[in-house]
Amino acid sequence: MPCYLIAIHHPDDYDPANAEDAAMHQAIDALNDAMVAAGVRIFVGGLQPARLAQSIRLDADGHPLLSRGPYLPTKEHVGGFWVIEVTHEADAMAWGTRAARACRAPVEVRAFN
C-alpha cells in the first residue's frame, strides 16, 4: 500500500504560543485518533521552529560545514508531519484536507517512491 507524507507549513515567524489554542489541539488530537482508528497512521511528529534548525553542507573537499538555521531561506517551513499508508491518492488527499482544517495551515501531500 502506498505511503504519503502530509506536511504542515508554518510561516517563518510562527509562534505556537500565539497561534494555537485548546480547540486547535483538540482538533489535532481528534485527527490523530481518527488516523489510528482507521489504521492509516504510520508516524507523526511536530518540529521545533525552523530558526532552531542546524544545517550541514559539504564543501568542495567533502568536509561538513555546519550552520545555524534552516537550510533554505524561505518564508514558510515544515512545522510537523504525518506519514500515512492508504490505498488511494484520494484517501491521502482527504486526510490532508482534514489536517489542513485541524492545523489551520497549508498542507502538502506527497507520495513516497
A tleap script that builds the chain and sets N, CA, C and O, in Angstrom:
source leaprc.protein.ff14SB
mol = sequence {
  NMET PRO CYS TYR LEU ILE ALA ILE HIE HIE
  PRO ASP ASP TYR ASP PRO ALA ASN ALA GLU
  ASP ALA ALA MET HIE GLN ALA ILE ASP ALA
  LEU ASN ASP ALA MET VAL ALA ALA GLY VAL
  ARG ILE PHE VAL GLY GLY LEU GLN PRO ALA
  ARG LEU ALA GLN SER ILE ARG LEU ASP ALA
  ASP GLY HIE PRO LEU LEU SER ARG GLY PRO
  TYR LEU PRO THR LYS GLU HIE VAL GLY GLY
  PHE TRP VAL ILE GLU VAL THR HIE GLU ALA
  ASP ALA MET ALA TRP GLY THR ARG ALA ALA
  ARG ALA CYS ARG ALA PRO VAL GLU VAL ARG
  ALA PHE CASN
}
set mol.1.N position { 0.856 -1.175 0.000 }
set mol.1.CA position { 0.000 0.000 0.000 }
set mol.1.C position { 0.901 1.237 0.000 }
set mol.1.O position { 1.912 1.256 0.702 }
set mol.2.N position { 0.556 2.267 -0.771 }
set mol.2.CA position { 1.394 3.464 -0.846 }
set mol.2.C position { 1.401 4.271 0.464 }
set mol.2.O position { 0.411 4.323 1.193 }
set mol.3.N position { 2.536 4.886 0.725 }
set mol.3.CA position { 2.680 5.786 1.867 }
set mol.3.C position { 2.753 7.222 1.369 }
set mol.3.O position { 3.277 7.499 0.290 }
set mol.4.N position { 2.220 8.121 2.173 }
set mol.4.CA position { 2.191 9.545 1.832 }
set mol.4.C position { 2.680 10.365 3.014 }
set mol.4.O position { 2.472 10.007 4.174 }
set mol.5.N position { 3.330 11.465 2.695 }
set mol.5.CA position { 3.724 12.464 3.676 }
set mol.5.C position { 2.688 13.574 3.636 }
set mol.5.O position { 2.362 14.093 2.568 }
set mol.6.N position { 2.179 13.930 4.788 }
set mol.6.CA position { 1.311 15.108 4.921 }
set mol.6.C position { 2.098 16.090 5.767 }
set mol.6.O position { 2.276 15.879 6.966 }
set mol.7.N position { 2.568 17.162 5.149 }
set mol.7.CA position { 3.424 18.139 5.826 }
set mol.7.C position { 2.655 19.428 6.083 }
set mol.7.O position { 1.997 19.954 5.186 }
set mol.8.N position { 2.740 19.928 7.295 }
set mol.8.CA position { 2.114 21.186 7.696 }
set mol.8.C position { 3.130 22.298 7.484 }
set mol.8.O position { 4.290 22.161 7.874 }
set mol.9.N position { 2.708 23.387 6.876 }
set mol.9.CA position { 3.614 24.517 6.637 }
set mol.9.C position { 3.223 25.707 7.507 }
set mol.9.O position { 2.058 26.103 7.563 }
set mol.10.N position { 4.220 26.264 8.180 }
set mol.10.CA position { 4.013 27.436 9.032 }
set mol.10.C position { 4.838 28.603 8.505 }
set mol.10.O position { 5.890 28.396 7.900 }
set mol.11.N position { 4.368 29.833 8.731 }
set mol.11.CA position { 5.182 30.992 8.350 }
set mol.11.C position { 6.453 31.041 9.192 }
set mol.11.O position { 6.521 30.459 10.274 }
set mol.12.N position { 7.441 31.735 8.684 }
set mol.12.CA position { 8.745 31.811 9.326 }
set mol.12.C position { 8.655 32.285 10.774 }
set mol.12.O position { 9.435 31.839 11.615 }
set mol.13.N position { 7.734 33.166 11.072 }
set mol.13.CA position { 7.622 33.730 12.422 }
set mol.13.C position { 6.565 33.012 13.269 }
set mol.13.O position { 6.067 33.582 14.240 }
set mol.14.N position { 6.222 31.781 12.919 }
set mol.14.CA position { 5.173 31.046 13.622 }
set mol.14.C position { 5.531 30.850 15.082 }
set mol.14.O position { 6.628 30.395 15.408 }
set mol.15.N position { 4.602 31.195 15.958 }
set mol.15.CA position { 4.779 31.031 17.389 }
set mol.15.C position { 3.584 30.241 17.919 }
set mol.15.O position { 2.483 30.783 18.020 }
set mol.16.N position { 3.788 28.960 18.260 }
set mol.16.CA position { 2.669 28.150 18.726 }
set mol.16.C position { 1.925 28.769 19.909 }
set mol.16.O position { 0.710 28.606 20.030 }
set mol.17.N position { 2.639 29.471 20.774 }
set mol.17.CA position { 2.003 30.075 21.942 }
set mol.17.C position { 0.940 31.088 21.543 }
set mol.17.O position { -0.046 31.271 22.257 }
set mol.18.N position { 1.137 31.743 20.411 }
set mol.18.CA position { 0.172 32.750 19.955 }
set mol.18.C position { -0.815 32.199 18.930 }
set mol.18.O position { -1.931 32.705 18.813 }
set mol.19.N position { -0.416 31.171 18.189 }
set mol.19.CA position { -1.237 30.693 17.073 }
set mol.19.C position { -2.134 29.512 17.429 }
set mol.19.O position { -3.135 29.271 16.755 }
set mol.20.N position { -1.788 28.782 18.471 }
set mol.20.CA position { -2.524 27.565 18.791 }
set mol.20.C position { -3.326 27.739 20.068 }
set mol.20.O position { -2.848 28.306 21.051 }
set mol.21.N position { -4.565 27.237 20.034 }
set mol.21.CA position { -5.415 27.298 21.210 }
set mol.21.C position { -5.924 25.896 21.536 }
set mol.21.O position { -5.604 24.937 20.834 }
set mol.22.N position { -6.707 25.780 22.590 }
set mol.22.CA position { -7.203 24.472 23.028 }
set mol.22.C position { -8.041 23.797 21.948 }
set mol.22.O position { -7.960 22.583 21.765 }
set mol.23.N position { -8.845 24.580 21.233 }
set mol.23.CA position { -9.684 24.000 20.174 }
set mol.23.C position { -8.834 23.393 19.062 }
set mol.23.O position { -9.168 22.338 18.524 }
set mol.24.N position { -7.747 24.057 18.726 }
set mol.24.CA position { -6.856 23.530 17.690 }
set mol.24.C position { -6.197 22.233 18.160 }
set mol.24.O position { -6.106 21.274 17.395 }
set mol.25.N position { -5.747 22.199 19.389 }
set mol.25.CA position { -5.123 20.991 19.935 }
set mol.25.C position { -6.123 19.835 19.975 }
set mol.25.O position { -5.763 18.690 19.701 }
set mol.26.N position { -7.374 20.133 20.316 }
set mol.26.CA position { -8.415 19.100 20.326 }
set mol.26.C position { -8.674 18.582 18.916 }
set mol.26.O position { -8.874 17.383 18.722 }
set mol.27.N position { -8.673 19.478 17.932 }
set mol.27.CA position { -8.894 19.068 16.540 }
set mol.27.C position { -7.753 18.180 16.045 }
set mol.27.O position { -7.989 17.198 15.340 }
set mol.28.N position { -6.528 18.522 16.411 }
set mol.28.CA position { -5.374 17.712 16.010 }
set mol.28.C position { -5.409 16.359 16.714 }
set mol.28.O position { -5.127 15.333 16.094 }
set mol.29.N position { -5.753 16.345 18.003 }
set mol.29.CA position { -5.872 15.079 18.734 }
set mol.29.C position { -6.951 14.198 18.102 }
set mol.29.O position { -6.767 12.989 17.962 }
set mol.30.N position { -8.075 14.806 17.722 }
set mol.30.CA position { -9.164 14.048 17.090 }
set mol.30.C position { -8.711 13.477 15.745 }
set mol.30.O position { -9.049 12.344 15.404 }
set mol.31.N position { -7.951 14.259 14.986 }
set mol.31.CA position { -7.426 13.775 13.708 }
set mol.31.C position { -6.482 12.599 13.944 }
set mol.31.O position { -6.579 11.585 13.252 }
set mol.32.N position { -5.579 12.720 14.901 }
set mol.32.CA position { -4.668 11.614 15.216 }
set mol.32.C position { -5.447 10.364 15.630 }
set mol.32.O position { -5.135 9.258 15.188 }
set mol.33.N position { -6.451 10.543 16.471 }
set mol.33.CA position { -7.265 9.408 16.904 }
set mol.33.C position { -7.974 8.764 15.714 }
set mol.33.O position { -8.058 7.539 15.636 }
set mol.34.N position { -8.483 9.576 14.791 }
set mol.34.CA position { -9.177 9.049 13.611 }
set mol.34.C position { -8.213 8.286 12.706 }
set mol.34.O position { -8.562 7.242 12.156 }
set mol.35.N position { -7.001 8.813 12.556 }
set mol.35.CA position { -5.998 8.115 11.736 }
set mol.35.C position { -5.634 6.767 12.343 }
set mol.35.O position { -5.514 5.772 11.628 }
set mol.36.N position { -5.460 6.734 13.653 }
set mol.36.CA position { -5.136 5.477 14.332 }
set mol.36.C position { -6.301 4.497 14.192 }
set mol.36.O position { -6.093 3.325 13.881 }
set mol.37.N position { -7.525 4.977 14.420 }
set mol.37.CA position { -8.701 4.111 14.318 }
set mol.37.C position { -8.862 3.548 12.909 }
set mol.37.O position { -9.302 2.411 12.742 }
set mol.38.N position { -8.509 4.336 11.897 }
set mol.38.CA position { -8.617 3.888 10.507 }
set mol.38.C position { -7.439 3.006 10.095 }
set mol.38.O position { -7.463 2.393 9.028 }
set mol.39.N position { -6.408 2.944 10.942 }
set mol.39.CA position { -5.243 2.118 10.650 }
set mol.39.C position { -4.340 2.679 9.569 }
set mol.39.O position { -3.631 1.926 8.902 }
set mol.40.N position { -4.356 4.020 9.385 }
set mol.40.CA position { -3.550 4.622 8.317 }
set mol.40.C position { -2.288 5.315 8.819 }
set mol.40.O position { -1.351 5.520 8.048 }
set mol.41.N position { -2.251 5.672 10.084 }
set mol.41.CA position { -1.122 6.447 10.594 }
set mol.41.C position { 0.082 5.562 10.853 }
set mol.41.O position { -0.002 4.584 11.596 }
set mol.42.N position { 1.213 5.912 10.229 }
set mol.42.CA position { 2.469 5.211 10.437 }
set mol.42.C position { 3.331 5.960 11.446 }
set mol.42.O position { 3.909 5.358 12.351 }
set mol.43.N position { 3.412 7.280 11.283 }
set mol.43.CA position { 4.264 8.100 12.138 }
set mol.43.C position { 3.744 9.526 12.096 }
set mol.43.O position { 3.205 9.965 11.080 }
set mol.44.N position { 3.903 10.244 13.187 }
set mol.44.CA position { 3.533 11.652 13.259 }
set mol.44.C position { 4.581 12.378 14.085 }
set mol.44.O position { 5.134 11.812 15.028 }
set mol.45.N position { 4.858 13.631 13.736 }
set mol.45.CA position { 5.824 14.391 14.510 }
set mol.45.C position { 5.686 15.885 14.291 }
set mol.45.O position { 5.483 16.351 13.170 }
set mol.46.N position { 5.800 16.620 15.372 }
set mol.46.CA position { 5.885 18.077 15.295 }
set mol.46.C position { 7.350 18.467 15.354 }
set mol.46.O position { 8.163 17.772 15.963 }
set mol.47.N position { 7.678 19.568 14.725 }
set mol.47.CA position { 9.068 20.011 14.664 }
set mol.47.C position { 9.256 21.317 15.426 }
set mol.47.O position { 8.333 22.124 15.541 }
set mol.48.N position { 10.456 21.509 15.940 }
set mol.48.CA position { 10.807 22.781 16.560 }
set mol.48.C position { 10.802 23.860 15.479 }
set mol.48.O position { 10.840 23.542 14.290 }
set mol.49.N position { 10.756 25.135 15.879 }
set mol.49.CA position { 10.792 26.213 14.876 }
set mol.49.C position { 12.034 26.121 13.999 }
set mol.49.O position { 13.095 25.688 14.448 }
set mol.50.N position { 11.888 26.534 12.746 }
set mol.50.CA position { 12.981 26.443 11.775 }
set mol.50.C position { 14.215 27.217 12.240 }
set mol.50.O position { 15.337 26.844 11.894 }
set mol.51.N position { 14.030 28.283 13.013 }
set mol.51.CA position { 15.184 29.066 13.470 }
set mol.51.C position { 16.096 28.251 14.372 }
set mol.51.O position { 17.252 28.624 14.573 }
set mol.52.N position { 15.599 27.137 14.925 }
set mol.52.CA position { 16.412 26.278 15.776 }
set mol.52.C position { 17.077 25.139 15.002 }
set mol.52.O position { 17.802 24.330 15.581 }
set mol.53.N position { 16.828 25.080 13.696 }
set mol.53.CA position { 17.426 24.028 12.872 }
set mol.53.C position { 18.928 24.226 12.759 }
set mol.53.O position { 19.448 25.319 12.985 }
set mol.54.N position { 19.602 23.160 12.411 }
set mol.54.CA position { 21.026 23.208 12.086 }
set mol.54.C position { 21.188 22.580 10.716 }
set mol.54.O position { 20.596 21.538 10.435 }
set mol.55.N position { 21.973 23.195 9.877 }
set mol.55.CA position { 22.159 22.724 8.511 }
set mol.55.C position { 23.582 22.246 8.296 }
set mol.55.O position { 24.533 22.782 8.865 }
set mol.56.N position { 23.704 21.240 7.473 }
set mol.56.CA position { 25.015 20.682 7.128 }
set mol.56.C position { 25.145 20.693 5.612 }
set mol.56.O position { 24.297 20.161 4.897 }
set mol.57.N position { 26.210 21.302 5.141 }
set mol.57.CA position { 26.548 21.301 3.719 }
set mol.57.C position { 27.972 20.792 3.596 }
set mol.57.O position { 28.761 20.893 4.535 }
set mol.58.N position { 28.289 20.255 2.454 }
set mol.58.CA position { 29.656 19.782 2.232 }
set mol.58.C position { 30.414 20.783 1.376 }
set mol.58.O position { 29.885 21.309 0.397 }
set mol.59.N position { 31.672 21.042 1.762 }
set mol.59.CA position { 32.497 21.915 0.931 }
set mol.59.C position { 33.029 21.114 -0.259 }
set mol.59.O position { 32.708 19.936 -0.415 }
set mol.60.N position { 33.825 21.746 -1.078 }
set mol.60.CA position { 34.326 21.108 -2.302 }
set mol.60.C position { 35.128 19.840 -2.017 }
set mol.60.O position { 35.205 18.949 -2.862 }
set mol.61.N position { 35.725 19.760 -0.828 }
set mol.61.CA position { 36.514 18.578 -0.460 }
set mol.61.C position { 35.682 17.532 0.291 }
set mol.61.O position { 36.218 16.512 0.723 }
set mol.62.N position { 34.380 17.779 0.447 }
set mol.62.CA position { 33.515 16.825 1.135 }
set mol.62.C position { 33.478 16.975 2.643 }
set mol.62.O position { 32.932 16.114 3.334 }
set mol.63.N position { 34.056 18.067 3.176 }
set mol.63.CA position { 34.037 18.309 4.614 }
set mol.63.C position { 32.733 19.016 4.991 }
set mol.63.O position { 32.248 19.870 4.249 }
set mol.64.N position { 32.172 18.658 6.137 }
set mol.64.CA position { 30.912 19.283 6.535 }
set mol.64.C position { 31.093 20.731 6.992 }
set mol.64.O position { 32.030 21.064 7.718 }
set mol.65.N position { 30.183 21.565 6.549 }
set mol.65.CA position { 30.097 22.953 7.007 }
set mol.65.C position { 28.785 23.075 7.769 }
set mol.65.O position { 27.709 22.895 7.198 }
set mol.66.N position { 28.873 23.379 9.049 }
set mol.66.CA position { 27.689 23.469 9.898 }
set mol.66.C position { 27.248 24.916 10.033 }
set mol.66.O position { 28.072 25.823 10.152 }
set mol.67.N position { 25.934 25.120 10.012 }
set mol.67.CA position { 25.403 26.466 10.237 }
set mol.67.C position { 24.098 26.376 11.009 }
set mol.67.O position { 23.396 25.366 10.958 }
set mol.68.N position { 23.790 27.431 11.713 }
set mol.68.CA position { 22.541 27.518 12.469 }
set mol.68.C position { 21.447 28.026 11.544 }
set mol.68.O position { 21.685 28.876 10.686 }
set mol.69.N position { 20.255 27.498 11.730 }
set mol.69.CA position { 19.119 27.947 10.951 }
set mol.69.C position { 18.772 26.977 9.837 }
set mol.69.O position { 19.494 26.013 9.583 }
set mol.70.N position { 17.656 27.247 9.180 }
set mol.70.CA position { 17.192 26.332 8.138 }
set mol.70.C position { 18.129 26.313 6.934 }
set mol.70.O position { 18.873 27.263 6.690 }
set mol.71.N position { 18.077 25.226 6.196 }
set mol.71.CA position { 18.904 25.064 5.002 }
set mol.71.C position { 18.554 26.106 3.956 }
set mol.71.O position { 19.441 26.715 3.358 }
set mol.72.N position { 17.257 26.313 3.731 }
set mol.72.CA position { 16.812 27.280 2.723 }
set mol.72.C position { 16.196 28.502 3.386 }
set mol.72.O position { 15.384 28.359 4.300 }
set mol.73.N position { 16.563 29.697 2.947 }
set mol.73.CA position { 15.902 30.899 3.467 }
set mol.73.C position { 14.548 31.058 2.774 }
set mol.73.O position { 14.479 31.488 1.622 }
set mol.74.N position { 13.481 30.710 3.480 }
set mol.74.CA position { 12.133 30.802 2.914 }
set mol.74.C position { 11.211 31.513 3.897 }
set mol.74.O position { 11.587 31.782 5.037 }
set mol.75.N position { 10.022 31.808 3.447 }
set mol.75.CA position { 9.036 32.462 4.300 }
set mol.75.C position { 8.167 31.459 5.038 }
set mol.75.O position { 7.457 31.828 5.974 }
set mol.76.N position { 8.212 30.176 4.626 }
set mol.76.CA position { 7.456 29.125 5.293 }
set mol.76.C position { 8.346 27.902 5.493 }
set mol.76.O position { 9.282 27.664 4.730 }
set mol.77.N position { 8.034 27.139 6.526 }
set mol.77.CA position { 8.812 25.958 6.864 }
set mol.77.C position { 7.873 24.834 7.275 }
set mol.77.O position { 6.737 25.088 7.676 }
set mol.78.N position { 8.337 23.604 7.179 }
set mol.78.CA position { 7.569 22.466 7.669 }
set mol.78.C position { 7.542 22.535 9.187 }
set mol.78.O position { 8.585 22.607 9.837 }
set mol.79.N position { 6.343 22.511 9.742 }
set mol.79.CA position { 6.191 22.593 11.187 }
set mol.79.C position { 5.893 21.253 11.831 }
set mol.79.O position { 6.081 21.076 13.035 }
set mol.80.N position { 5.430 20.315 11.029 }
set mol.80.CA position { 5.104 18.984 11.520 }
set mol.80.C position { 4.627 18.141 10.366 }
set mol.80.O position { 4.450 18.637 9.253 }
set mol.81.N position { 4.416 16.859 10.629 }
set mol.81.CA position { 4.027 15.983 9.527 }
set mol.81.C position { 3.435 14.679 10.033 }
set mol.81.O position { 3.598 14.298 11.192 }
set mol.82.N position { 2.749 14.015 9.132 }
set mol.82.CA position { 2.273 12.650 9.317 }
set mol.82.C position { 2.811 11.809 8.173 }
set mol.82.O position { 2.991 12.313 7.065 }
set mol.83.N position { 3.066 10.561 8.424 }
set mol.83.CA position { 3.283 9.573 7.374 }
set mol.83.C position { 2.114 8.610 7.496 }
set mol.83.O position { 1.892 8.003 8.543 }
set mol.84.N position { 1.369 8.482 6.397 }
set mol.84.CA position { 0.206 7.605 6.406 }
set mol.84.C position { 0.333 6.563 5.296 }
set mol.84.O position { 1.087 6.738 4.339 }
set mol.85.N position { -0.412 5.493 5.445 }
set mol.85.CA position { -0.447 4.445 4.432 }
set mol.85.C position { -1.902 4.221 4.057 }
set mol.85.O position { -2.710 3.797 4.884 }
set mol.86.N position { -2.228 4.508 2.807 }
set mol.86.CA position { -3.603 4.382 2.312 }
set mol.86.C position { -3.593 3.719 0.941 }
set mol.86.O position { -2.555 3.638 0.284 }
set mol.87.N position { -4.735 3.258 0.528 }
set mol.87.CA position { -4.847 2.550 -0.740 }
set mol.87.C position { -4.774 3.482 -1.936 }
set mol.87.O position { -4.145 3.153 -2.942 }
set mol.88.N position { -5.412 4.647 -1.836 }
set mol.88.CA position { -5.541 5.539 -2.989 }
set mol.88.C position { -5.081 6.954 -2.654 }
set mol.88.O position { -5.168 7.397 -1.509 }
set mol.89.N position { -4.592 7.653 -3.675 }
set mol.89.CA position { -4.183 9.049 -3.504 }
set mol.89.C position { -5.347 9.898 -3.003 }
set mol.89.O position { -5.141 10.818 -2.211 }
set mol.90.N position { -6.552 9.606 -3.449 }
set mol.90.CA position { -7.719 10.371 -2.991 }
set mol.90.C position { -7.887 10.271 -1.476 }
set mol.90.O position { -8.300 11.232 -0.826 }
set mol.91.N position { -7.568 9.111 -0.925 }
set mol.91.CA position { -7.642 8.948 0.533 }
set mol.91.C position { -6.599 9.822 1.222 }
set mol.91.O position { -6.881 10.445 2.246 }
set mol.92.N position { -5.398 9.866 0.657 }
set mol.92.CA position { -4.344 10.720 1.220 }
set mol.92.C position { -4.763 12.185 1.174 }
set mol.92.O position { -4.535 12.936 2.122 }
set mol.93.N position { -5.376 12.582 0.065 }
set mol.93.CA position { -5.840 13.970 -0.057 }
set mol.93.C position { -6.946 14.277 0.952 }
set mol.93.O position { -7.008 15.386 1.482 }
set mol.94.N position { -7.802 13.321 1.217 }
set mol.94.CA position { -8.862 13.527 2.215 }
set mol.94.C position { -8.262 13.712 3.606 }
set mol.94.O position { -8.695 14.584 4.360 }
set mol.95.N position { -7.268 12.893 3.948 }
set mol.95.CA position { -6.600 13.066 5.239 }
set mol.95.C position { -5.845 14.391 5.272 }
set mol.95.O position { -5.823 15.064 6.303 }
set mol.96.N position { -5.230 14.768 4.164 }
set mol.96.CA position { -4.541 16.057 4.092 }
set mol.96.C position { -5.487 17.218 4.302 }
set mol.96.O position { -5.142 18.192 4.972 }
set mol.97.N position { -6.671 17.124 3.740 }
set mol.97.CA position { -7.684 18.165 3.932 }
set mol.97.C position { -8.073 18.269 5.400 }
set mol.97.O position { -8.209 19.366 5.941 }
set mol.98.N position { -8.249 17.126 6.033 }
set mol.98.CA position { -8.577 17.129 7.469 }
set mol.98.C position { -7.432 17.732 8.278 }
set mol.98.O position { -7.672 18.440 9.256 }
set mol.99.N position { -6.194 17.459 7.879 }
set mol.99.CA position { -5.032 18.026 8.578 }
set mol.99.C position { -4.990 19.543 8.415 }
set mol.99.O position { -4.709 20.261 9.374 }
set mol.100.N position { -5.265 20.033 7.212 }
set mol.100.CA position { -5.273 21.485 6.983 }
set mol.100.C position { -6.330 22.165 7.857 }
set mol.100.O position { -6.098 23.245 8.400 }
set mol.101.N position { -7.478 21.524 7.985 }
set mol.101.CA position { -8.536 22.097 8.832 }
set mol.101.C position { -8.136 22.073 10.303 }
set mol.101.O position { -8.300 23.066 11.013 }
set mol.102.N position { -7.611 20.936 10.759 }
set mol.102.CA position { -7.249 20.802 12.178 }
set mol.102.C position { -6.123 21.755 12.563 }
set mol.102.O position { -6.149 22.362 13.633 }
set mol.103.N position { -5.132 21.879 11.677 }
set mol.103.CA position { -3.947 22.694 11.983 }
set mol.103.C position { -4.093 24.149 11.567 }
set mol.103.O position { -3.259 24.988 11.908 }
set mol.104.N position { -5.160 24.444 10.826 }
set mol.104.CA position { -5.393 25.813 10.342 }
set mol.104.C position { -4.184 26.332 9.576 }
set mol.104.O position { -3.762 27.475 9.752 }
set mol.105.N position { -3.631 25.468 8.718 }
set mol.105.CA position { -2.407 25.810 7.998 }
set mol.105.C position { -2.384 25.082 6.654 }
set mol.105.O position { -3.068 24.073 6.478 }
set mol.106.N position { -1.600 25.594 5.711 }
set mol.106.CA position { -1.441 24.883 4.444 }
set mol.106.C position { -0.785 23.522 4.668 }
set mol.106.O position { 0.032 23.345 5.572 }
set mol.107.N position { -1.162 22.580 3.831 }
set mol.107.CA position { -0.658 21.207 3.929 }
set mol.107.C position { -0.191 20.765 2.555 }
set mol.107.O position { -0.812 21.093 1.544 }
set mol.108.N position { 0.899 20.026 2.522 }
set mol.108.CA position { 1.390 19.425 1.293 }
set mol.108.C position { 1.285 17.912 1.448 }
set mol.108.O position { 1.690 17.358 2.470 }
set mol.109.N position { 0.738 17.241 0.424 }
set mol.109.CA position { 0.615 15.791 0.418 }
set mol.109.C position { 1.516 15.262 -0.690 }
set mol.109.O position { 1.392 15.660 -1.848 }
set mol.110.N position { 2.432 14.353 -0.320 }
set mol.110.CA position { 3.374 13.794 -1.304 }
set mol.110.C position { 3.528 12.301 -1.090 }
set mol.110.O position { 3.639 11.832 0.042 }
set mol.111.N position { 3.534 11.567 -2.180 }
set mol.111.CA position { 3.732 10.123 -2.114 }
set mol.111.C position { 5.211 9.806 -1.953 }
set mol.111.O position { 6.073 10.543 -2.433 }
set mol.112.N position { 5.494 8.701 -1.270 }
set mol.112.CA position { 6.852 8.183 -1.215 }
set mol.112.C position { 7.106 7.359 -2.460 }
set mol.112.O position { 6.179 6.758 -3.003 }
set mol.113.N position { 8.347 7.321 -2.922 }
set mol.113.CA position { 8.707 6.471 -4.061 }
set mol.113.C position { 8.760 5.032 -3.631 }
set mol.113.O position { 9.046 4.155 -4.446 }
savepdb mol mol.pdb
quit
